[in-house]
Coordinates of C-alpha atoms in Angstrom, one line a residue:
Chain A
M1 CA -0.1 -0.2 -0.1
G2 CA 1.4 3.6 -1.0
L3 CA 1.9 6.1 1.9
R4 CA -0.6 8.9 0.6
K5 CA -3.5 7.0 1.7
L6 CA -2.5 6.2 4.8
G7 CA -1.2 9.1 6.6
E8 CA 1.1 9.8 9.4
R9 CA -0.5 7.9 12.3
K10 CA -1.3 5.1 10.4
I11 CA 2.4 5.1 9.0
I12 CA 3.9 5.1 12.7
K13 CA 1.4 2.7 14.0
L14 CA 2.3 0.1 11.5
L15 CA 5.9 0.5 11.7
T16 CA 6.0 0.3 15.4
S17 CA 2.9 -2.3 16.0
R18 CA 5.7 -5.4 15.6
L19 CA 8.9 -3.7 17.5
R20 CA 10.3 -5.5 20.0
R21 CA 9.3 -3.2 23.3
S22 CA 12.1 -2.4 26.1
L23 CA 11.0 -3.4 29.6
G24 CA 13.1 0.0 30.9
M25 CA 11.0 2.0 28.2
I26 CA 8.4 4.0 30.0
S27 CA 6.8 6.0 27.0
D28 CA 4.6 4.9 24.5
F29 CA 5.6 4.6 20.5
D30 CA 2.9 7.6 20.1
D31 CA 4.5 9.7 22.1
D32 CA 7.1 13.0 21.2
A33 CA 9.9 11.7 23.2
A34 CA 10.7 8.4 24.4
S35 CA 12.0 7.9 28.0
F36 CA 13.6 5.0 30.0
R37 CA 15.7 4.8 33.2
F38 CA 19.4 4.8 32.7
S39 CA 23.0 4.7 35.0
G40 CA 25.9 4.9 33.8
K41 CA 28.2 5.9 31.4
M42 CA 26.3 6.8 27.9
V43 CA 27.7 7.0 24.6
A44 CA 26.1 8.5 21.7
T45 CA 26.2 8.7 18.1
T46 CA 24.5 9.8 14.8
D47 CA 24.1 8.9 11.3
M48 CA 22.6 10.8 8.6
G49 CA 22.5 9.6 5.0
S50 CA 20.1 9.5 1.6
M51 CA 19.4 6.5 -0.4
G52 CA 21.6 8.3 -3.5
T53 CA 24.7 8.4 -2.2
H54 CA 24.9 5.6 0.7
F55 CA 23.2 2.4 -0.9
T56 CA 24.0 0.6 -3.9
N57 CA 20.8 -1.4 -3.9
A58 CA 16.6 -1.1 -2.7
D59 CA 16.5 -4.3 -0.7
P60 CA 14.6 -2.8 2.9
A61 CA 16.2 -5.5 4.9
K62 CA 19.8 -4.8 4.1
I63 CA 19.3 -0.9 4.4
G64 CA 18.0 -1.5 7.6
R65 CA 20.3 -3.7 8.9
K66 CA 23.3 -1.2 7.3
I67 CA 21.7 1.6 8.6
I68 CA 21.6 -0.1 12.3
T69 CA 25.4 -1.8 11.7
S70 CA 26.9 1.5 10.6
N71 CA 26.1 3.0 14.1
A72 CA 26.6 0.1 16.2
T73 CA 30.1 -0.1 15.0
D74 CA 30.6 3.5 15.9
L75 CA 29.6 2.6 20.0
L76 CA 31.4 -0.8 19.7
S77 CA 34.6 1.2 18.9
K78 CA 34.3 3.0 21.8
G79 CA 33.6 0.4 24.2
A80 CA 30.1 0.7 24.4
I81 CA 27.2 -1.8 23.6
P82 CA 24.2 -0.4 21.8
K83 CA 21.1 0.0 23.9
Y84 CA 18.8 2.6 22.8
A85 CA 18.0 3.9 18.9
L86 CA 16.1 6.4 17.4
V87 CA 15.1 6.4 13.8
S88 CA 14.7 9.5 11.7
M89 CA 13.2 8.8 8.0
G90 CA 12.6 11.0 5.1
F91 CA 10.5 8.8 2.1
P92 CA 8.8 10.1 -1.1
E93 CA 5.2 9.5 -0.9
S94 CA 5.2 6.8 -3.4
T95 CA 6.9 4.8 -0.9
K96 CA 5.3 1.5 -0.4
M97 CA 4.2 0.7 3.2
E98 CA 5.6 -3.2 2.8
W99 CA 9.0 -1.7 1.8
L100 CA 8.8 0.5 4.6
E101 CA 7.6 -2.2 7.2
K102 CA 10.7 -4.8 6.0
M103 CA 12.9 -2.3 6.9
Y104 CA 11.5 -1.7 10.3
A105 CA 11.4 -5.4 10.9
A106 CA 15.1 -5.6 9.7
M107 CA 16.5 -2.7 12.2
D108 CA 14.7 -4.3 15.4
T109 CA 16.1 -7.7 14.3
Q110 CA 19.8 -6.3 13.9
L111 CA 19.2 -4.4 17.4
S112 CA 18.4 -7.8 18.9
Q113 CA 21.6 -9.3 18.3
Y114 CA 22.9 -6.4 21.1
D115 CA 19.5 -6.7 23.4
A116 CA 18.8 -2.6 21.8
F117 CA 16.0 -1.5 20.9
L118 CA 14.0 0.9 18.3
I119 CA 12.4 3.6 21.1
G120 CA 11.5 6.8 18.6
G121 CA 12.2 8.5 15.5
D122 CA 10.4 10.8 13.6
T123 CA 8.4 10.6 10.1
N124 CA 8.8 13.0 7.0
K125 CA 7.9 13.3 3.3
A126 CA 11.0 13.7 1.5
S127 CA 11.8 14.0 -2.2
E128 CA 14.2 10.9 -1.9
F129 CA 14.9 8.6 0.8
A130 CA 17.1 10.1 4.0
Y131 CA 17.4 8.7 7.2
S132 CA 19.2 9.8 10.7
V133 CA 20.0 7.5 13.2
A134 CA 20.6 8.2 16.9
M135 CA 22.2 5.4 18.9
L136 CA 22.8 5.4 22.6
G137 CA 25.2 2.9 24.1
E138 CA 26.5 1.8 27.8
A139 CA 29.9 1.8 28.9
K140 CA 31.0 -0.6 31.5
G141 CA 34.7 0.3 31.4
S142 CA 36.6 3.0 29.7
I143 CA 35.6 4.9 26.8
L144 CA 38.3 4.1 24.1
K145 CA 38.9 7.1 22.2
R146 CA 40.7 8.0 19.0
S147 CA 43.4 9.8 21.1
S148 CA 44.2 7.2 23.7
A149 CA 46.3 4.9 22.0
E150 CA 49.8 4.7 24.0
E151 CA 53.3 3.5 22.7
G152 CA 53.7 -0.3 22.7
D153 CA 49.9 -0.9 22.3
C154 CA 49.1 -3.7 19.7
L155 CA 46.9 -2.8 16.8
V156 CA 44.0 -5.1 16.7
L157 CA 41.5 -6.0 13.9
T158 CA 38.1 -7.7 14.3
G159 CA 37.7 -9.3 10.7
N160 CA 38.5 -9.0 7.0
I161 CA 39.0 -5.8 5.2
G162 CA 38.6 -4.9 1.6
S163 CA 35.6 -7.0 0.7
A164 CA 33.4 -4.2 0.6
A165 CA 35.6 -2.2 -1.7
A166 CA 35.6 -5.3 -4.0
G167 CA 31.9 -5.7 -3.8
Y168 CA 31.6 -1.6 -4.7
L169 CA 34.3 -2.0 -7.8
I170 CA 32.5 -5.1 -9.3
R171 CA 29.0 -3.3 -9.0
K172 CA 29.7 0.3 -9.9
K173 CA 32.9 -0.3 -12.3
G174 CA 32.1 -3.5 -13.7
F175 CA 35.3 -5.5 -12.9
K176 CA 35.1 -9.2 -13.5
A177 CA 34.2 -11.6 -10.6
T178 CA 33.2 -15.7 -9.6
A179 CA 30.0 -16.4 -8.8
A180 CA 31.9 -17.4 -5.4
E181 CA 33.5 -14.1 -5.4
K182 CA 30.3 -11.8 -6.1
R183 CA 28.7 -14.0 -3.2
E184 CA 31.5 -13.2 -0.6
F185 CA 31.9 -9.6 -1.3
F186 CA 28.3 -8.5 -2.2
Q187 CA 27.3 -9.9 1.2
A188 CA 30.6 -7.8 2.6
Q189 CA 29.4 -4.5 1.1
D190 CA 25.4 -4.8 1.9
D191 CA 25.5 -6.9 5.1
P192 CA 28.7 -5.9 7.1
K193 CA 28.7 -8.4 10.1
I194 CA 31.0 -7.0 13.4
N195 CA 31.0 -9.5 16.4
A196 CA 30.1 -7.8 19.4
A197 CA 31.1 -10.9 21.5
L198 CA 34.8 -10.5 20.4
C199 CA 34.6 -6.4 20.8
K200 CA 33.5 -7.2 24.5
K201 CA 36.5 -9.8 25.1
I202 CA 38.9 -6.9 23.9
W203 CA 37.4 -3.8 25.6
P204 CA 38.8 -4.5 29.1
Q205 CA 42.5 -4.1 28.3
A206 CA 41.8 -1.6 25.2
H207 CA 43.3 1.8 25.2
A208 CA 41.9 3.4 21.9
G209 CA 39.3 2.3 19.1
I210 CA 37.7 3.0 15.8
D211 CA 35.7 1.5 13.3
V212 CA 37.4 1.2 9.5
S213 CA 34.1 2.7 7.6
D214 CA 36.4 5.3 5.9
G215 CA 39.1 2.8 5.0
L216 CA 42.3 1.4 7.5
A217 CA 44.5 4.2 6.1
F218 CA 42.1 6.9 6.8
E219 CA 41.2 5.9 10.1
L220 CA 44.9 4.9 11.4
N221 CA 45.9 8.2 10.2
E222 CA 43.1 9.8 12.7
I223 CA 44.6 7.5 15.8
A224 CA 48.1 8.6 15.2
R225 CA 47.5 12.3 14.7
L226 CA 45.3 12.7 17.6
S227 CA 47.0 10.2 20.0
G228 CA 50.3 11.9 18.7
K229 CA 51.8 8.7 18.1
K230 CA 53.5 6.6 15.1
I231 CA 51.8 3.3 14.1
V232 CA 53.1 0.7 11.9
V233 CA 51.1 -2.0 10.4
E234 CA 52.1 -5.0 8.7
W235 CA 50.5 -5.9 5.4
E236 CA 51.1 -9.6 5.7
K237 CA 48.8 -9.3 8.5
I238 CA 45.7 -7.5 7.6
P239 CA 42.9 -10.2 7.5
R240 CA 41.7 -10.5 4.1
S241 CA 39.2 -12.6 1.9
P242 CA 41.0 -15.3 0.2
M243 CA 39.5 -14.1 -2.6
L244 CA 40.8 -10.8 -2.9
E245 CA 44.3 -11.1 -3.8
K246 CA 42.9 -13.2 -7.0
F247 CA 40.2 -10.9 -7.8
C248 CA 42.5 -8.0 -7.7
K249 CA 45.2 -9.2 -10.0
R250 CA 42.4 -10.9 -12.8
N251 CA 41.5 -7.1 -12.8
G252 CA 45.1 -5.6 -12.5
L253 CA 43.7 -3.6 -9.3
N254 CA 45.8 -2.9 -6.8
E255 CA 45.2 -4.7 -3.4
E256 CA 47.0 -2.5 -1.0
K257 CA 45.1 0.2 -2.2
I258 CA 41.6 -1.6 -2.0
A259 CA 42.5 -3.0 1.3
L260 CA 44.0 0.4 3.1
N261 CA 41.9 3.1 0.9
Y262 CA 38.3 1.9 0.8
G263 CA 36.0 1.8 3.4
E264 CA 32.6 0.6 4.4
D265 CA 34.0 -2.7 6.2
Y266 CA 32.9 -1.4 9.2
Q267 CA 35.3 -3.8 11.4
I268 CA 37.2 -2.0 14.3
V269 CA 40.6 -1.7 15.1
F270 CA 41.6 -1.1 18.8
T271 CA 44.9 -0.7 20.3
T272 CA 45.6 -2.9 23.7
P273 CA 49.0 -3.5 25.5
N274 CA 47.8 -7.3 25.7
A275 CA 46.5 -8.3 22.7
E276 CA 44.8 -11.8 24.0
H277 CA 41.5 -11.3 21.1
G278 CA 41.2 -10.1 17.6
I279 CA 43.8 -10.0 14.9
I280 CA 46.8 -8.4 15.7
I281 CA 48.4 -5.9 12.6
G282 CA 50.7 -3.7 13.5
R283 CA 52.2 -1.8 17.2
V284 CA 51.6 1.7 18.1
E285 CA 55.3 3.3 18.3
K286 CA 57.0 6.4 19.6
G287 CA 56.8 9.2 16.9
K288 CA 54.3 10.0 14.2
G289 CA 52.2 9.1 10.8
V290 CA 51.6 5.8 10.3
F291 CA 53.5 3.2 8.2
L292 CA 53.1 -0.2 6.1
K293 CA 55.5 -2.5 6.2
R294 CA 55.8 -4.8 3.4
K295 CA 58.3 -7.7 2.6
G296 CA 60.4 -5.7 5.8
K297 CA 60.2 -2.3 4.2
L298 CA 58.6 0.5 5.6
K299 CA 56.2 3.0 3.8
K300 CA 54.4 5.9 4.8
I301 CA 50.4 5.6 4.4
Q302 CA 48.8 9.4 3.6
S303 CA 45.4 9.8 5.2
K304 CA 44.9 12.0 2.6
G305 CA 43.9 10.8 -1.0
Y306 CA 41.6 8.3 0.4
E307 CA 39.2 6.8 -2.0
H308 CA 36.0 7.2 0.1
F309 CA 33.4 5.5 -2.2
K310 CA 30.6 6.6 0.2
S311 CA 30.5 9.8 -1.9
N312 CA 31.2 8.6 -5.3
Chain B
M1 CA 34.6 31.1 3.2
G2 CA 33.3 27.9 1.2
L3 CA 33.5 24.3 2.2
R4 CA 35.1 22.9 -0.7
K5 CA 38.2 24.5 0.1
L6 CA 38.2 23.1 3.9
G7 CA 37.5 19.4 4.1
E8 CA 35.3 17.6 6.7
R9 CA 37.8 18.0 9.2
K10 CA 38.6 21.3 9.0
I11 CA 35.3 22.1 8.6
I12 CA 34.1 19.9 12.5
K13 CA 37.1 21.9 13.7
L14 CA 35.5 25.1 12.9
L15 CA 32.2 24.3 14.4
T16 CA 33.2 22.6 17.6
S17 CA 36.0 25.0 18.6
R18 CA 34.1 27.8 19.9
L19 CA 31.1 25.5 21.6
R20 CA 30.5 25.3 25.1
R21 CA 31.9 21.9 26.6
S22 CA 30.1 19.9 29.3
L23 CA 31.8 19.0 32.3
G24 CA 29.9 15.6 32.1
M25 CA 31.6 15.1 28.5
I26 CA 34.0 12.4 28.6
S27 CA 35.1 12.3 24.9
D28 CA 36.4 15.0 22.3
F29 CA 34.3 16.3 19.6
D30 CA 36.5 14.7 17.2
D31 CA 35.5 11.0 18.3
D32 CA 32.8 9.3 16.8
A33 CA 30.2 9.2 19.5
A34 CA 29.9 11.0 22.6
S35 CA 29.9 10.2 25.9
F36 CA 28.9 11.1 29.3
R37 CA 27.9 10.2 32.7
F38 CA 24.1 10.1 33.8
S39 CA 21.9 8.2 35.9
G40 CA 18.0 9.0 36.1
K41 CA 15.3 9.0 33.7
M42 CA 16.6 10.0 30.5
V43 CA 14.2 11.4 28.0
A44 CA 14.9 11.6 23.9
T45 CA 13.9 13.0 21.1
T46 CA 14.7 13.5 17.5
D47 CA 13.3 15.7 14.8
M48 CA 14.3 16.0 11.1
G49 CA 13.7 18.5 8.5
S50 CA 15.0 20.5 4.9
M51 CA 15.4 23.8 4.2
G52 CA 12.8 24.0 1.8
T53 CA 9.8 23.0 4.0
H54 CA 10.6 23.9 7.4
F55 CA 12.3 27.5 6.8
T56 CA 10.7 30.2 5.3
N57 CA 14.3 32.5 5.2
A58 CA 18.1 31.7 5.6
D59 CA 19.1 33.6 8.4
P60 CA 21.5 31.1 10.3
A61 CA 20.7 32.4 13.8
K62 CA 16.8 32.1 13.6
I63 CA 17.4 28.7 12.0
G64 CA 19.7 27.8 14.5
R65 CA 17.8 28.5 17.5
K66 CA 14.3 27.3 16.2
I67 CA 15.9 23.7 15.4
I68 CA 16.8 23.8 18.7
T69 CA 13.6 25.0 20.3
S70 CA 11.4 22.5 18.1
N71 CA 13.4 19.7 19.8
A72 CA 13.2 21.6 23.5
T73 CA 9.8 21.8 23.2
D74 CA 9.3 17.8 22.9
L75 CA 11.4 17.5 26.1
L76 CA 9.9 20.1 28.4
S77 CA 6.4 18.9 26.9
K78 CA 7.2 15.4 28.7
G79 CA 8.4 16.8 32.2
A80 CA 12.5 16.7 31.1
I81 CA 14.9 19.7 30.8
P82 CA 17.1 19.5 27.7
K83 CA 20.9 18.1 28.9
Y84 CA 22.6 17.1 25.4
A85 CA 22.2 17.8 22.0
L86 CA 23.5 15.9 18.8
V87 CA 23.2 17.6 15.8
S88 CA 23.4 16.5 11.8
M89 CA 23.6 18.6 9.1
G90 CA 23.9 17.6 5.3
F91 CA 24.7 20.7 3.4
P92 CA 25.6 22.1 -0.4
E93 CA 29.3 22.5 -0.9
S94 CA 28.6 25.6 -1.8
T95 CA 27.5 26.8 1.9
K96 CA 29.6 29.5 3.6
M97 CA 31.3 28.7 6.7
E98 CA 30.7 31.6 8.2
W99 CA 27.0 31.0 7.6
L100 CA 27.4 27.2 9.6
E101 CA 29.2 29.0 12.0
K102 CA 26.2 31.6 12.8
M103 CA 23.9 28.5 12.8
Y104 CA 26.3 26.6 15.3
A105 CA 26.8 29.4 17.6
A106 CA 23.1 30.3 17.8
M107 CA 22.3 26.5 18.8
D108 CA 24.8 26.5 21.6
T109 CA 23.4 30.1 22.9
Q110 CA 19.6 28.4 22.7
L111 CA 20.5 25.3 24.3
S112 CA 22.5 27.1 27.0
Q113 CA 19.4 28.6 28.6
Y114 CA 18.6 25.0 29.8
D115 CA 22.2 24.1 30.6
A116 CA 22.1 22.1 27.9
F117 CA 25.0 21.2 25.5
L118 CA 25.8 20.0 21.8
I119 CA 28.0 17.1 21.8
G120 CA 28.1 15.2 18.8
G121 CA 26.7 14.8 15.3
D122 CA 27.4 14.2 11.6
T123 CA 28.1 16.5 8.7
N124 CA 27.3 15.4 5.2
K125 CA 27.6 16.7 1.7
A126 CA 23.4 17.3 0.6
S127 CA 22.1 18.6 -2.5
E128 CA 19.7 21.1 -0.2
F129 CA 20.1 22.1 3.7
A130 CA 18.9 19.6 5.8
Y131 CA 19.4 18.6 9.7
S132 CA 18.6 15.9 12.2
V133 CA 18.8 16.7 15.9
A134 CA 18.6 14.3 18.6
M135 CA 18.0 15.8 21.8
L136 CA 18.5 14.1 25.5
G137 CA 16.9 15.2 28.6
E138 CA 16.0 14.2 32.2
A139 CA 13.3 14.1 34.0
K140 CA 13.1 14.5 37.6
G141 CA 9.4 13.8 38.1
S142 CA 6.8 11.7 36.2
I143 CA 7.0 11.4 32.7
L144 CA 4.0 13.4 31.3
K145 CA 2.4 11.3 28.3
R146 CA -0.3 12.0 25.6
S147 CA -2.2 9.4 27.1
S148 CA -1.9 10.2 30.7
A149 CA -4.9 13.1 31.1
E150 CA -6.9 12.5 33.9
E151 CA -10.9 13.4 34.4
G152 CA -10.8 16.9 35.9
D153 CA -7.9 17.7 35.3
C154 CA -7.4 21.8 33.9
L155 CA -6.0 22.4 30.6
V156 CA -2.8 24.5 30.9
L157 CA -1.1 26.5 28.2
T158 CA 2.0 27.9 28.4
G159 CA 1.8 31.3 25.9
N160 CA 0.1 32.7 23.1
I161 CA -0.9 31.1 19.9
G162 CA -1.8 31.6 16.7
S163 CA 1.2 34.5 15.8
A164 CA 3.5 31.9 14.2
A165 CA 0.4 31.3 11.8
A166 CA -0.2 34.9 11.4
G167 CA 3.5 35.5 10.4
Y168 CA 3.3 32.9 7.6
L169 CA 0.3 34.2 6.4
I170 CA 1.9 37.8 6.0
R171 CA 5.0 36.2 4.1
K172 CA 4.0 33.6 2.4
K173 CA 0.6 34.6 1.3
G174 CA 0.8 38.2 1.0
F175 CA -2.2 39.0 3.9
K176 CA -1.9 42.9 4.8
A177 CA 0.0 43.5 8.0
T178 CA 1.1 46.8 9.8
A179 CA 4.6 47.1 11.0
A180 CA 3.8 46.1 14.4
E181 CA 1.9 43.0 13.7
K182 CA 5.0 42.1 11.1
R183 CA 7.4 42.3 14.2
E184 CA 5.5 40.5 16.8
F185 CA 4.2 37.5 14.2
F186 CA 7.4 37.3 12.4
Q187 CA 9.5 37.3 15.7
A188 CA 6.6 34.5 16.8
Q189 CA 7.5 32.1 13.7
D190 CA 11.4 32.4 13.4
D191 CA 12.1 32.3 17.0
P192 CA 9.6 30.8 19.1
K193 CA 10.0 31.1 22.9
I194 CA 9.2 28.9 25.6
N195 CA 9.6 29.4 29.3
A196 CA 11.1 27.0 30.5
A197 CA 10.7 28.3 33.9
L198 CA 7.2 28.0 34.1
C199 CA 7.0 24.2 32.6
K200 CA 9.2 23.7 35.4
K201 CA 6.5 24.7 37.8
I202 CA 3.5 22.8 36.3
W203 CA 5.6 20.2 36.2
P204 CA 5.4 18.5 39.6
Q205 CA 1.4 18.3 39.7
A206 CA 0.8 17.9 35.6
H207 CA -0.4 15.0 33.9
A208 CA -0.5 15.1 30.5
G209 CA 2.0 17.0 28.1
I210 CA 2.2 17.9 24.5
D211 CA 3.7 20.9 22.6
V212 CA 1.1 22.3 20.1
S213 CA 3.5 22.3 17.5
D214 CA 1.2 20.9 15.2
G215 CA -1.8 22.9 16.5
L216 CA -4.1 23.1 19.5
A217 CA -7.0 20.9 17.4
F218 CA -4.8 18.3 16.5
E219 CA -2.7 18.1 19.7
L220 CA -6.2 17.9 21.8
N221 CA -7.3 15.7 19.9
E222 CA -4.0 13.7 20.2
I223 CA -4.5 14.1 24.3
A224 CA -8.4 13.1 24.1
R225 CA -8.0 10.2 22.0
L226 CA -4.9 8.7 23.6
S227 CA -6.1 9.2 27.2
G228 CA -9.7 8.3 26.5
K229 CA -11.5 11.6 27.6
K230 CA -13.2 14.2 26.5
I231 CA -11.2 17.7 26.2
V232 CA -13.5 21.2 26.3
V233 CA -11.5 24.5 25.7
E234 CA -12.9 27.6 25.9
W235 CA -12.4 30.2 23.2
E236 CA -12.5 33.4 25.4
K237 CA -9.9 32.1 27.2
I238 CA -7.3 31.2 24.7
P239 CA -4.4 33.2 24.8
R240 CA -3.5 35.1 21.3
S241 CA -1.9 38.5 20.6
P242 CA -4.0 41.5 21.0
M243 CA -2.9 42.2 17.5
L244 CA -4.4 38.7 16.5
E245 CA -8.1 39.9 15.9
K246 CA -7.1 43.2 14.2
F247 CA -4.7 41.6 11.9
C248 CA -7.9 38.6 11.0
K249 CA -10.6 40.9 10.6
R250 CA -8.6 43.6 8.3
N251 CA -7.4 40.5 6.2
G252 CA -11.1 38.6 6.3
L253 CA -9.4 35.2 7.8
N254 CA -11.1 33.0 10.2
E255 CA -9.4 33.9 13.7
E256 CA -10.8 30.4 15.2
K257 CA -9.2 28.8 12.3
I258 CA -5.5 30.3 12.8
A259 CA -5.3 30.0 16.3
L260 CA -6.6 26.3 16.9
N261 CA -5.7 24.3 13.0
Y262 CA -2.2 26.4 12.3
G263 CA 1.0 25.5 14.5
E264 CA 4.7 26.3 14.9
D265 CA 4.2 27.8 18.0
Y266 CA 5.6 25.7 20.2
Q267 CA 3.6 26.8 23.0
I268 CA 3.1 23.6 25.6
V269 CA -0.5 22.4 26.7
F270 CA 0.0 20.6 30.1
T271 CA -3.1 19.2 32.0
T272 CA -2.8 19.2 36.0
P273 CA -5.8 18.8 38.5
N274 CA -4.2 21.8 40.4
A275 CA -3.7 24.6 38.1
E276 CA -1.4 27.3 40.1
H277 CA 0.8 28.2 37.1
G278 CA 0.2 28.8 33.2
I279 CA -3.0 29.8 31.9
I280 CA -6.1 27.6 31.8
I281 CA -8.0 27.2 28.5
G282 CA -10.1 24.3 29.6
R283 CA -10.9 21.2 30.9
V284 CA -10.5 17.4 30.8
E285 CA -13.8 15.5 31.6
K286 CA -15.5 12.3 30.9
G287 CA -16.4 11.3 27.5
K288 CA -14.9 11.7 23.8
G289 CA -13.6 14.1 21.7
V290 CA -12.3 17.8 21.9
F291 CA -14.9 20.6 22.1
L292 CA -14.7 24.7 21.6
K293 CA -16.9 26.8 23.9
R294 CA -17.8 29.6 22.3
K295 CA -20.3 32.4 23.9
G296 CA -21.3 29.6 25.8
K297 CA -22.4 27.2 22.9
L298 CA -20.0 23.5 22.2
K299 CA -18.7 22.7 19.0
K300 CA -16.6 20.1 18.1
I301 CA -13.1 20.3 17.1
Q302 CA -12.0 17.7 14.4
S303 CA -8.4 17.0 14.6
K304 CA -8.4 16.2 10.3
G305 CA -8.0 18.8 8.0
Y306 CA -5.7 20.8 10.2
E307 CA -3.6 23.1 8.2
H308 CA -0.1 22.2 8.8
F309 CA 1.9 24.8 7.2
K310 CA 4.9 23.2 7.6
S311 CA 4.1 20.6 4.7
N312 CA 3.0 23.3 2.6

């Protein structure tokens, strides 16, 4: 059913009627503000985007999951577990109600893995699909900043990078891929998976954290700059899909550039003095800048000039 | 200076460098998420809009103030005082940095009246100016819902209504107005003022609350519907600018429609058994629906058909 016939009140009723409800929630979904009890260190993040620039296809479930993931990784990188989300949406009147319901169901399911809840938001008419999510989380331990990396820390990553970029290059630039590559890379691009249980294991000893949504090179430069440290990352240790090298060779692509300069993988890099969990990819040292060690040679990695395909 | 030359990092640095900083804030402005300590009942609201539909002129200070006010009244109507705001903005690359700085300064000043702080957000490129604000507040007493009005409650309003609509009609529809009318009505439209101190006095005994951003008729119908009560509002008691009647007569406009069916005044209506503060405009009774009493006669006020000029 189209939105024009429904009106805002019915739209909200349909969208919220099947959402899980937090026991801590005091207010009703149809009120102007959401309220809940909280005590502790709250971490809040917000993200805004539009259909044109942030998504490559229009599957509502994938969009719903990705919207939640991109905010959740911001919190997880700071040492916080997602608790509540406020989701605002703008959509053209021609949008189908079923499409929106699928997206909200997907957001709700995605939040449920953290035991987090969608508690409020705002709906608007808009000429193109646009969204804004505010997500609130709770940190039991220290807040992991970009600026708090310490000399001697290990650099720890939570999963593969480069796959989302490969998915983008296949879809948008027409590069050749096998069926298996497409399956894996599209999955990474549409449905980034972040291991919250692994993050929780890393947090207690970690010093700094950042998600690699804007590319590893850019994010490591942010940590190095704001912490006033040097970072050395080892190429051979960076976790990548076994298919990435072949895909790059076949298409004459620079694998290093794809793994380091593209983004959207939504993995998290932490710095921690005792790296018992996660994949160690390098080290924080005294000095300045970010360097890649490959076959024993050091090369400076620039923050500038990264190709952030979100805005392409 | 234009945004193209600056880049996102410098833009954020410039926008945040002059903001007041909350002592409760743990994180830095340049981190992915904002963090702070909190204990109690948190109330969260979010609002999204774009330049095309929500604003009538491009003064950055007025826009900044109004963006904050529209969220603050959502919290104040629930019995909560604003504490933190996350502001996301999308703007065309042609936007001047000075324009953005003025808007952020205005938001910060507006927040300061509640002792609230801007603690985070997101910036994006966009084809037209768009914003999304998430505001977090604290309720010391009960949460005032739309659904919690009780039989016998007084209906209490915090200030004049109808003035913002008059401003809209002068500007957009070309109705005639004196210089004094223009001054007052434009002020009401651009710079709605809400008396937080008055709200605080009303809260301890209040049962329900809603802001009248969508017009008094619509909002009272929301309270009546969700509380399962009848509401009787008295025309003669509704606070209006002394200039409104003359303005309407001169232009052949229906004052009742303007005061009841338009919105954007951002005043708040509370229901409370003991109305020692605020302007009493009516009463909550047993039954259904909303009625206007004028010269002793009762007339039903419909929720439907309200002219919400935000979307015109």
